[in-house]
Backbone as CSV, one residue per row, in Angstrom:
resi,resn,N_x,N_y,N_z,CA_x,CA_y,CA_z,C_x,C_y,C_z
1,UNK,-0.391,10.835,17.346,0.765,10.071,16.894,1.685,10.967,16.077
2,UNK,2.981,10.865,16.311,3.953,11.613,15.512,4.891,10.621,14.852
3,UNK,5.544,11.078,13.798,6.458,10.220,13.060,7.883,10.707,13.287
4,UNK,8.793,9.758,13.242,10.210,10.040,13.396,10.953,8.835,12.843
5,UNK,12.277,8.927,12.813,13.056,7.782,12.358,12.797,6.576,13.249
6,UNK,12.728,6.803,14.562,12.487,5.699,15.496,11.106,5.096,15.298
7,UNK,10.085,5.964,15.132,8.718,5.468,14.917,8.637,4.636,13.651
8,UNK,9.254,5.108,12.569,9.240,4.348,11.325,9.994,3.035,11.475
9,UNK,11.084,3.053,12.219,11.873,1.842,12.411,11.090,0.796,13.193
10,UNK,10.463,1.222,14.290,9.697,0.285,15.116,8.474,-0.229,14.350
11,UNK,7.721,0.696,13.735,6.530,0.296,12.990,6.898,-0.594,11.806
12,UNK,7.943,-0.207,11.089,8.349,-0.989,9.927,8.771,-2.393,10.293
13,UNK,9.503,-2.533,11.389,9.940,-3.857,11.828,8.743,-4.726,12.212
14,UNK,7.820,-4.155,12.985,6.648,-4.911,13.408,5.755,-5.310,12.257
15,UNK,5.494,-4.375,11.339,4.616,-4.661,10.209,5.254,-5.680,9.268
16,UNK,6.555,-5.575,9.065,7.250,-6.556,8.226,7.149,-7.950,8.831
17,UNK,7.309,-8.046,10.154,7.199,-9.346,10.825,5.801,-9.935,10.659
18,UNK,4.775,-9.090,10.814,3.404,-9.555,10.587,3.231,-9.994,9.132
19,UNK,3.855,-9.254,8.219,3.766,-9.611,6.810,4.379,-10.960,6.507
20,UNK,5.507,-11.253,7.109,6.141,-12.564,6.898,5.214,-13.676,7.391
21,UNK,4.591,-13.463,8.562,3.642,-14.446,9.083,2.424,-14.574,8.178
22,UNK,1.992,-13.465,7.582,0.852,-13.486,6.672,1.168,-14.293,5.418
23,UNK,2.361,-14.107,4.885,2.785,-14.885,3.713,2.812,-16.371,4.047
24,UNK,3.312,-16.713,5.237,3.349,-18.118,5.647,1.936,-18.698,5.720
25,UNK,0.993,-17.911,6.227,-0.399,-18.367,6.298,-1.004,-18.581,4.919
26,UNK,-0.572,-17.776,3.952,-1.153,-17.829,2.608,-0.478,-18.846,1.705
27,UNK,0.499,-19.573,2.211,1.306,-20.445,1.365,0.480,-21.517,0.662
28,UNK,-0.652,-21.909,1.253,-1.475,-22.955,0.651,-2.336,-22.431,-0.488
29,UNK,-2.406,-21.128,-0.632,-3.217,-20.532,-1.700,-2.331,-19.577,-2.504
30,UNK,-1.644,-20.066,-3.530,-0.692,-19.226,-4.263,-1.290,-17.931,-4.808
31,UNK,-2.567,-17.934,-5.168,-3.186,-16.711,-5.696,-3.282,-15.624,-4.630
32,UNK,-3.217,-16.011,-3.358,-3.300,-15.033,-2.273,-1.949,-14.410,-1.928
33,UNK,-0.870,-14.993,-2.422,0.460,-14.556,-1.985,0.776,-13.093,-2.306
34,UNK,0.441,-12.572,-3.499,0.759,-11.156,-3.744,0.102,-10.215,-2.734
35,UNK,-1.154,-10.488,-2.384,-1.830,-9.628,-1.412,-1.309,-9.882,0.000
36,UNK,-1.013,-11.130,0.314,-0.452,-11.454,1.630,0.897,-10.790,1.848
37,UNK,1.629,-10.564,0.750,2.949,-9.939,0.850,2.884,-8.426,1.002
38,UNK,1.683,-7.846,0.889,1.565,-6.383,0.973,2.105,-5.812,2.293
39,UNK,1.816,-6.413,3.466,2.408,-5.872,4.698,3.938,-5.914,4.702
40,UNK,4.518,-6.914,4.041,5.992,-6.958,3.942,6.483,-5.744,3.166
41,UNK,5.823,-5.464,2.039,6.221,-4.322,1.215,6.047,-3.013,1.977
42,UNK,4.900,-2.855,2.656,4.633,-1.611,3.372,5.505,-1.472,4.614
43,UNK,5.813,-2.587,5.257,6.731,-2.528,6.395,8.127,-2.124,5.955
44,UNK,8.599,-2.715,4.860,9.905,-2.327,4.322,9.907,-0.861,3.907
45,UNK,8.758,-0.405,3.414,8.605,0.993,3.016,8.837,1.926,4.200
46,UNK,8.284,1.558,5.370,8.500,2.366,6.571,9.959,2.340,6.993
47,UNK,10.609,1.199,6.851,12.034,1.112,7.195,12.873,2.007,6.283
48,UNK,12.501,2.054,5.009,13.218,2.932,4.076,13.016,4.392,4.480
49,UNK,11.806,4.735,4.932,11.587,6.116,5.342,12.389,6.462,6.593
50,UNK,12.674,5.478,7.426,13.551,5.739,8.572,14.926,6.208,8.095
51,UNK,15.379,5.653,6.969,16.659,6.086,6.391,16.526,7.506,5.847
52,UNK,15.369,7.817,5.246,15.131,9.185,4.764,15.225,10.168,5.927
53,UNK,14.610,9.818,7.063,14.729,10.649,8.268,16.192,10.803,8.674
54,UNK,16.917,9.705,8.665,18.322,9.727,9.095,19.156,10.677,8.247
55,UNK,18.843,10.749,6.955,19.587,11.630,6.043,18.958,13.016,5.938
56,UNK,17.973,13.285,6.807,17.321,14.605,6.837,16.685,14.953,5.493
57,UNK,16.040,13.959,4.893,15.377,14.194,3.608,16.346,14.214,2.453
58,UNK,16.144,15.132,1.546,17.047,15.262,0.397,16.588,14.454,-0.804
59,UNK,17.539,14.194,-1.693,17.228,13.539,-2.968,18.031,12.264,-3.173
60,UNK,18.439,11.626,-2.101,19.298,10.459,-2.214,18.576,9.188,-2.617
61,UNK,19.312,8.084,-2.524,18.792,6.785,-2.948,17.592,6.353,-2.118
62,UNK,17.605,6.635,-0.815,16.489,6.236,0.039,15.211,6.962,-0.365
63,UNK,15.325,8.241,-0.655,14.154,9.013,-1.090,13.600,8.460,-2.394
64,UNK,14.481,8.174,-3.343,14.031,7.645,-4.629,13.393,6.276,-4.470
65,UNK,14.010,5.404,-3.663,13.452,4.068,-3.440,12.088,4.158,-2.782
66,UNK,11.961,5.035,-1.774,10.677,5.232,-1.112,9.624,5.660,-2.129
67,UNK,9.981,6.608,-2.993,9.035,7.138,-3.979,8.642,6.087,-5.010
68,UNK,9.572,5.240,-5.417,9.255,4.189,-6.394,8.187,3.248,-5.830
69,UNK,8.322,2.897,-4.559,7.322,2.015,-3.938,5.998,2.746,-3.776
70,UNK,6.037,3.954,-3.225,4.807,4.686,-2.908,4.052,5.123,-4.155
71,UNK,4.764,5.503,-5.195,4.105,6.135,-6.332,3.745,5.146,-7.441
72,UNK,4.668,4.635,-8.258,4.182,3.733,-9.311,3.869,2.315,-8.849
73,UNK,4.560,1.815,-7.811,4.404,0.403,-7.477,3.080,0.095,-6.777
74,UNK,2.733,0.846,-5.739,1.533,0.528,-4.961,0.235,0.569,-5.781
75,UNK,0.002,1.601,-6.610,-1.259,1.599,-7.371,-1.339,0.499,-8.418
76,UNK,-0.225,-0.128,-8.716,-0.235,-1.271,-9.627,-0.341,-2.575,-8.842
77,UNK,0.416,-2.678,-7.750,0.469,-3.905,-6.950,-0.884,-4.220,-6.321
78,UNK,-1.494,-3.226,-5.668,-2.703,-3.505,-4.885,-3.844,-4.034,-5.742
79,UNK,-4.262,-3.354,-6.821,-5.380,-3.905,-7.597,-5.042,-5.229,-8.273
80,UNK,-3.789,-5.391,-8.697,-3.402,-6.668,-9.312,-3.455,-7.794,-8.289
81,UNK,-3.000,-7.528,-7.061,-3.018,-8.543,-6.012,-4.442,-8.880,-5.592
82,UNK,-5.300,-7.855,-5.488,-6.706,-8.101,-5.143,-7.371,-8.926,-6.246
83,UNK,-7.080,-8.618,-7.493,-7.653,-9.371,-8.612,-7.230,-10.835,-8.559
84,UNK,-5.981,-11.085,-8.228,-5.498,-12.466,-8.132,-6.272,-13.253,-7.082
85,UNK,-6.538,-12.608,-5.935,-7.173,-13.297,-4.819,-8.691,-13.313,-4.899
86,UNK,-9.280,-12.501,-5.758,-10.736,-12.309,-5.774,-11.467,-13.524,-6.319
87,UNK,-12.703,-13.730,-5.866,-13.533,-14.788,-6.455,-13.914,-14.417,-7.884
88,UNK,-14.248,-15.405,-8.695,-14.564,-15.128,-10.106,-15.639,-14.067,-10.299
89,UNK,-16.646,-14.017,-9.421,-17.745,-13.071,-9.595,-17.306,-11.615,-9.463
90,UNK,-16.153,-11.380,-8.796,-15.704,-10.006,-8.564,-14.646,-9.554,-9.565
91,UNK,-14.134,-10.454,-10.371,-12.965,-10.117,-11.185,-13.267,-9.097,-12.275
92,UNK,-14.448,-9.150,-12.852,-14.749,-8.204,-13.943,-14.758,-6.769,-13.428
93,UNK,-15.403,-6.533,-12.274,-15.464,-5.158,-11.763,-14.106,-4.677,-11.255
94,UNK,-13.232,-5.619,-10.931,-11.890,-5.224,-10.479,-11.001,-4.757,-11.625
95,UNK,-11.430,-4.976,-12.861,-10.647,-4.498,-13.998,-10.612,-2.969,-14.052
96,UNK,-11.637,-2.310,-13.496,-11.660,-0.844,-13.509,-10.557,-0.269,-12.619
97,UNK,-10.466,-0.654,-11.322,-9.346,-0.138,-10.530,-7.989,-0.596,-11.047
98,UNK,-7.933,-1.782,-11.654,-6.652,-2.222,-12.224,-6.247,-1.312,-13.376
99,UNK,-7.186,-0.964,-14.239,-6.879,-0.051,-15.350,-6.441,1.304,-14.821
100,UNK,-7.127,1.780,-13.773,-6.720,3.057,-13.162,-5.316,2.945,-12.592
101,UNK,-4.993,1.801,-12.003,-3.658,1.602,-11.442,-2.579,1.582,-12.504
102,UNK,-2.866,0.915,-13.623,-1.882,0.859,-14.715,-1.606,2.264,-15.250
103,UNK,-2.670,3.030,-15.480,-2.508,4.384,-16.005,-1.787,5.286,-15.011
104,UNK,-2.178,5.203,-13.747,-1.549,6.038,-12.719,-0.083,5.675,-12.537
105,UNK,0.205,4.380,-12.501,1.593,3.938,-12.345,2.455,4.405,-13.506
106,UNK,1.890,4.378,-14.728,2.649,4.831,-15.902,2.984,6.313,-15.793
107,UNK,2.002,7.127,-15.375,2.230,8.569,-15.221,3.289,8.833,-14.150
108,UNK,3.176,8.148,-13.024,4.112,8.384,-11.925,5.502,7.847,-12.235
109,UNK,5.575,6.734,-12.924,6.888,6.210,-13.313,7.583,7.173,-14.273
110,UNK,6.826,7.710,-15.223,7.400,8.686,-16.153,7.886,9.923,-15.395
111,UNK,7.106,10.375,-14.420,7.514,11.546,-13.635,8.795,11.267,-12.863
112,UNK,8.929,10.074,-12.317,10.142,9.737,-11.565,11.369,9.651,-12.472
113,UNK,11.152,9.202,-13.708,12.271,9.092,-14.653,12.710,10.470,-15.133
114,UNK,11.776,11.378,-15.311,12.082,12.680,-15.918,12.289,13.807,-14.900
115,UNK,11.955,13.570,-13.632,12.118,14.592,-12.606,12.867,14.012,-11.410
116,UNK,13.264,14.887,-10.527,13.949,14.466,-9.294,12.998,14.610,-8.123
117,UNK,12.780,13.511,-7.403,11.932,13.567,-6.222,12.780,13.985,-5.022
118,UNK,12.214,14.838,-4.192,12.940,15.307,-3.015,12.073,15.133,-1.779
119,UNK,12.734,14.958,-0.640,12.042,14.812,0.642,12.463,15.942,1.564
120,UNK,11.500,16.416,2.348,11.769,17.500,3.297,11.142,17.144,4.639
121,UNK,11.943,17.229,5.698,11.426,16.986,7.041,10.632,18.207,7.475
122,UNK,9.360,17.980,7.807,8.473,19.070,8.214,7.890,18.747,9.585
123,UNK,8.616,19.119,10.612,8.182,18.807,11.966,8.229,17.320,12.210
124,UNK,7.054,16.722,12.431,6.976,15.283,12.687,6.494,14.502,11.475
125,UNK,6.613,15.083,10.297,6.222,14.401,9.069,7.284,14.627,7.998
126,UNK,7.151,13.871,6.901,8.049,14.024,5.756,7.205,14.395,4.545
127,UNK,7.604,15.445,3.838,6.928,15.840,2.617,7.768,15.453,1.414
128,UNK,7.133,14.916,0.386,7.833,14.519,-0.835,7.321,15.379,-1.982
129,UNK,8.231,15.873,-2.800,7.875,16.752,-3.913,8.380,16.152,-5.219
130,UNK,7.481,16.088,-6.215,7.856,15.551,-7.517,7.473,16.484,-8.651
131,UNK,6.590,17.442,-8.397,6.209,18.397,-9.429,5.300,17.829,-10.487
132,UNK,4.233,17.129,-10.070,3.269,16.582,-11.029,2.452,17.704,-11.653
133,UNK,2.115,17.561,-12.931,1.380,18.609,-13.626,-0.119,18.576,-13.308
134,UNK,-0.687,17.407,-13.042,-2.109,17.284,-12.720,-2.260,16.435,-11.462
135,UNK,-1.861,16.958,-10.306,-1.856,16.136,-9.095,-3.226,15.641,-8.663
136,UNK,-4.274,16.444,-8.831,-5.608,16.025,-8.395,-6.073,14.792,-9.165
137,UNK,-5.871,14.793,-10.479,-6.275,13.660,-11.303,-5.453,12.422,-10.967
138,UNK,-4.170,12.631,-10.724,-3.291,11.513,-10.391,-3.671,10.893,-9.054
139,UNK,-3.968,11.733,-8.069,-4.376,11.222,-6.759,-5.695,10.465,-6.873
140,UNK,-6.613,10.971,-7.678,-7.894,10.288,-7.867,-7.686,8.893,-8.453
141,UNK,-6.839,8.790,-9.460,-6.539,7.488,-10.046,-5.839,6.573,-9.062
142,UNK,-4.958,7.146,-8.265,-4.211,6.390,-7.248,-5.167,5.782,-6.229
143,UNK,-6.090,6.592,-5.718,-7.016,6.116,-4.691,-8.042,5.139,-5.273
144,UNK,-8.453,5.353,-6.519,-9.351,4.402,-7.165,-8.685,3.037,-7.287
145,UNK,-7.409,3.044,-7.640,-6.686,1.785,-7.806,-6.498,1.059,-6.481
146,UNK,-6.076,1.778,-5.456,-5.723,1.136,-4.188,-6.957,0.897,-3.314
147,UNK,-7.607,1.960,-2.888,-8.774,1.824,-2.015,-9.947,1.219,-2.780
148,UNK,-10.157,1.664,-4.019,-11.285,1.173,-4.805,-11.251,-0.329,-5.009
149,UNK,-10.075,-0.884,-5.290,-9.983,-2.330,-5.513,-10.349,-3.113,-4.255
150,UNK,-9.977,-2.592,-3.096,-10.328,-3.267,-1.838,-11.833,-3.200,-1.584
151,UNK,-12.436,-2.060,-1.873,-13.859,-1.880,-1.589,-14.744,-2.761,-2.465
152,UNK,-14.316,-3.073,-3.675,-15.142,-3.888,-4.573,-14.616,-5.313,-4.685
153,UNK,-13.803,-5.730,-3.734,-13.153,-7.041,-3.788,-14.110,-8.197,-3.580
154,UNK,-15.258,-7.938,-2.933,-16.177,-9.017,-2.632,-15.816,-9.804,-1.391
155,UNK,-14.842,-9.317,-0.609,-14.401,-9.968,0.622,-14.598,-9.001,1.789
156,UNK,-15.197,-9.467,2.875,-15.516,-8.570,3.985,-14.274,-7.967,4.634
157,UNK,-13.258,-8.763,4.846,-12.045,-8.253,5.489,-11.351,-7.240,4.589
158,UNK,-11.289,-7.520,3.294,-10.658,-6.585,2.364,-11.475,-5.305,2.234
159,UNK,-12.794,-5.437,2.297,-13.643,-4.240,2.276,-13.375,-3.387,3.515
160,UNK,-13.244,-4.029,4.677,-12.915,-3.296,5.903,-11.560,-2.618,5.768
161,UNK,-10.595,-3.316,5.190,-9.278,-2.715,4.952,-9.404,-1.499,4.044
162,UNK,-10.265,-1.583,3.024,-10.493,-0.446,2.145,-11.112,0.731,2.880
163,UNK,-12.064,0.449,3.773,-12.694,1.513,4.560,-11.660,2.182,5.459
164,UNK,-10.840,1.387,6.136,-9.837,1.947,7.046,-8.800,2.778,6.300
165,UNK,-8.350,2.286,5.147,-7.363,3.055,4.385,-8.000,4.302,3.785
166,UNK,-9.297,4.219,3.473,-10.000,5.409,3.000,-10.107,6.471,4.083
167,UNK,-10.420,6.035,5.300,-10.453,6.968,6.427,-9.063,7.559,6.650
168,UNK,-8.046,6.710,6.557,-6.677,7.203,6.713,-6.327,8.241,5.662
169,UNK,-6.799,8.025,4.433,-6.544,8.993,3.362,-7.221,10.325,3.662
170,UNK,-8.465,10.264,4.137,-9.202,11.501,4.443,-8.542,12.277,5.573
171,UNK,-8.161,11.565,6.639,-7.512,12.219,7.777,-6.170,12.813,7.360
172,UNK,-5.401,12.053,6.594,-4.089,12.538,6.155,-4.219,13.774,5.284
173,UNK,-5.234,13.787,4.422,-5.415,14.942,3.539,-5.819,16.177,4.328
174,UNK,-6.700,16.011,5.306,-7.177,17.149,6.097,-6.078,17.708,6.991
175,UNK,-5.322,16.827,7.644,-4.344,17.274,8.634,-2.962,17.553,8.054
176,UNK,-2.581,16.783,7.033,-1.210,16.918,6.508,-1.234,16.931,4.987
177,UNK,-1.871,17.940,4.404,-2.070,17.944,2.954,-0.752,17.865,2.200
178,UNK,0.256,18.610,2.625,1.538,18.604,1.916,2.321,17.328,2.158
179,UNK,1.988,16.613,3.225,2.672,15.365,3.553,1.737,14.178,3.356
180,UNK,0.716,14.364,2.502,-0.346,13.369,2.365,0.187,11.979,2.052
181,UNK,1.044,11.860,1.059,1.447,10.527,0.605,2.220,9.790,1.688
182,UNK,3.038,10.509,2.451,3.809,9.865,3.516,2.916,9.398,4.653
183,UNK,2.027,10.284,5.111,1.181,9.922,6.250,0.159,8.857,5.866
184,UNK,-0.365,8.922,4.619,-1.314,7.895,4.214,-0.632,6.539,4.071
185,UNK,0.568,6.499,3.553,1.290,5.228,3.438,1.519,4.611,4.819
186,UNK,1.804,5.464,5.817,1.978,4.955,7.174,0.669,4.376,7.692
187,UNK,-0.441,5.070,7.455,-1.746,4.576,7.889,-2.097,3.269,7.183
188,UNK,-1.816,3.196,5.885,-2.099,1.983,5.132,-1.251,0.816,5.625
189,UNK,-0.008,1.098,5.998,0.863,0.044,6.520,0.293,-0.542,7.798
190,UNK,-0.162,0.325,8.702,-0.747,-0.149,9.957,-2.017,-0.955,9.676
191,UNK,-2.869,-0.435,8.792,-4.119,-1.125,8.477,-3.875,-2.480,7.821
192,UNK,-2.761,-2.628,7.126,-2.496,-3.855,6.384,-2.311,-5.073,7.275
193,UNK,-2.135,-4.863,8.586,-2.013,-6.024,9.473,-3.314,-6.820,9.490
194,UNK,-4.428,-6.227,9.037,-5.676,-6.971,8.883,-5.521,-8.160,7.943
195,UNK,-4.556,-8.065,7.038,-4.359,-9.149,6.082,-3.904,-10.434,6.771
196,UNK,-3.329,-10.320,7.960,-2.974,-11.528,8.712,-4.245,-12.312,9.064
197,UNK,-5.263,-11.590,9.511,-6.552,-12.215,9.811,-7.186,-12.760,8.533
198,UNK,-7.116,-11.969,7.462,-7.663,-12.394,6.166,-7.017,-13.695,5.697
199,UNK,-5.700,-13.777,5.782,-4.994,-14.980,5.340,-5.358,-16.175,6.205
200,UNK,-5.597,-15.942,7.499,-6.007,-17.027,8.375,-7.365,-17.575,7.988
201,UNK,-8.300,-16.680,7.666,-9.616,-17.121,7.215,-9.526,-17.915,5.916
202,UNK,-8.724,-17.428,5.013,-8.576,-18.097,3.718,-7.923,-19.473,3.895
203,UNK,-6.978,-19.547,4.817,-6.307,-20.813,5.068,-7.288,-21.847,5.622
204,UNK,-8.170,-21.398,6.521,-9.173,-22.322,7.103,-10.129,-22.827,6.045
205,UNK,-10.399,-21.973,5.054,-11.352,-22.352,4.011,-10.726,-23.155,2.888
206,UNK,-9.387,-23.205,2.852,-8.703,-23.901,1.770,-8.907,-25.404,1.887
207,UNK,-9.139,-26.108,0.779,-9.305,-27.555,0.836,-8.008,-28.238,1.249
208,UNK,-8.136,-29.294,2.005,-6.974,-30.047,2.442,-6.617,-31.044,1.355
209,UNK,-5.370,-31.012,0.900,-4.917,-31.920,-0.158,-4.263,-33.123,0.478
210,UNK,-4.734,-34.303,0.148,-4.145,-35.531,0.683,-3.545,-36.339,-0.444
211,UNK,-2.537,-37.101,-0.125,-1.869,-37.940,-1.113,-2.029,-39.394,-0.700
212,UNK,-2.422,-40.200,-1.639,-2.617,-41.627,-1.343,-1.496,-42.444,-1.978
């Protein structure tokens, strides 16, 4: 698989559409809505990267918007959304990835405020540069927040999503180390369509409310 403006546009449109359907499925369970909305966010993220491709990278508004979603927002959104949807027995252990997400998001938000993020087209991938001082530690916190929260969620579908995104992270790191964040976000976006199935299961299990 290769990436391009067209690939991001097609994938982003499809994933966003699945995300809208996922949100509709989750409407009966308000605590599930933040996690159900994740495919919408990731699909929109791919559409924004199509604009980055169109502008041949650089440091414009599309690059900054893409980085805001990928860097501080996702490691905060994912564990918080999983915590909202999790059963009571899993919530205490989910505080660890949430804490990692808060710390990681704070570091990345500060970096975005104090530095300029740039994008560079590298063949069939996009590389983003921000100049982090401790990238290994930041990536570890990022993956603990995102993948870790899914793996300890206590839900089989979410655990599978965590496994798939973990595999995507490993493959992206091995094959595209300099473009890791871009390629992993694309893999996570594709994997997030599992949430449509997850929301369907949750909807079937939701109690039916009747009015007399």
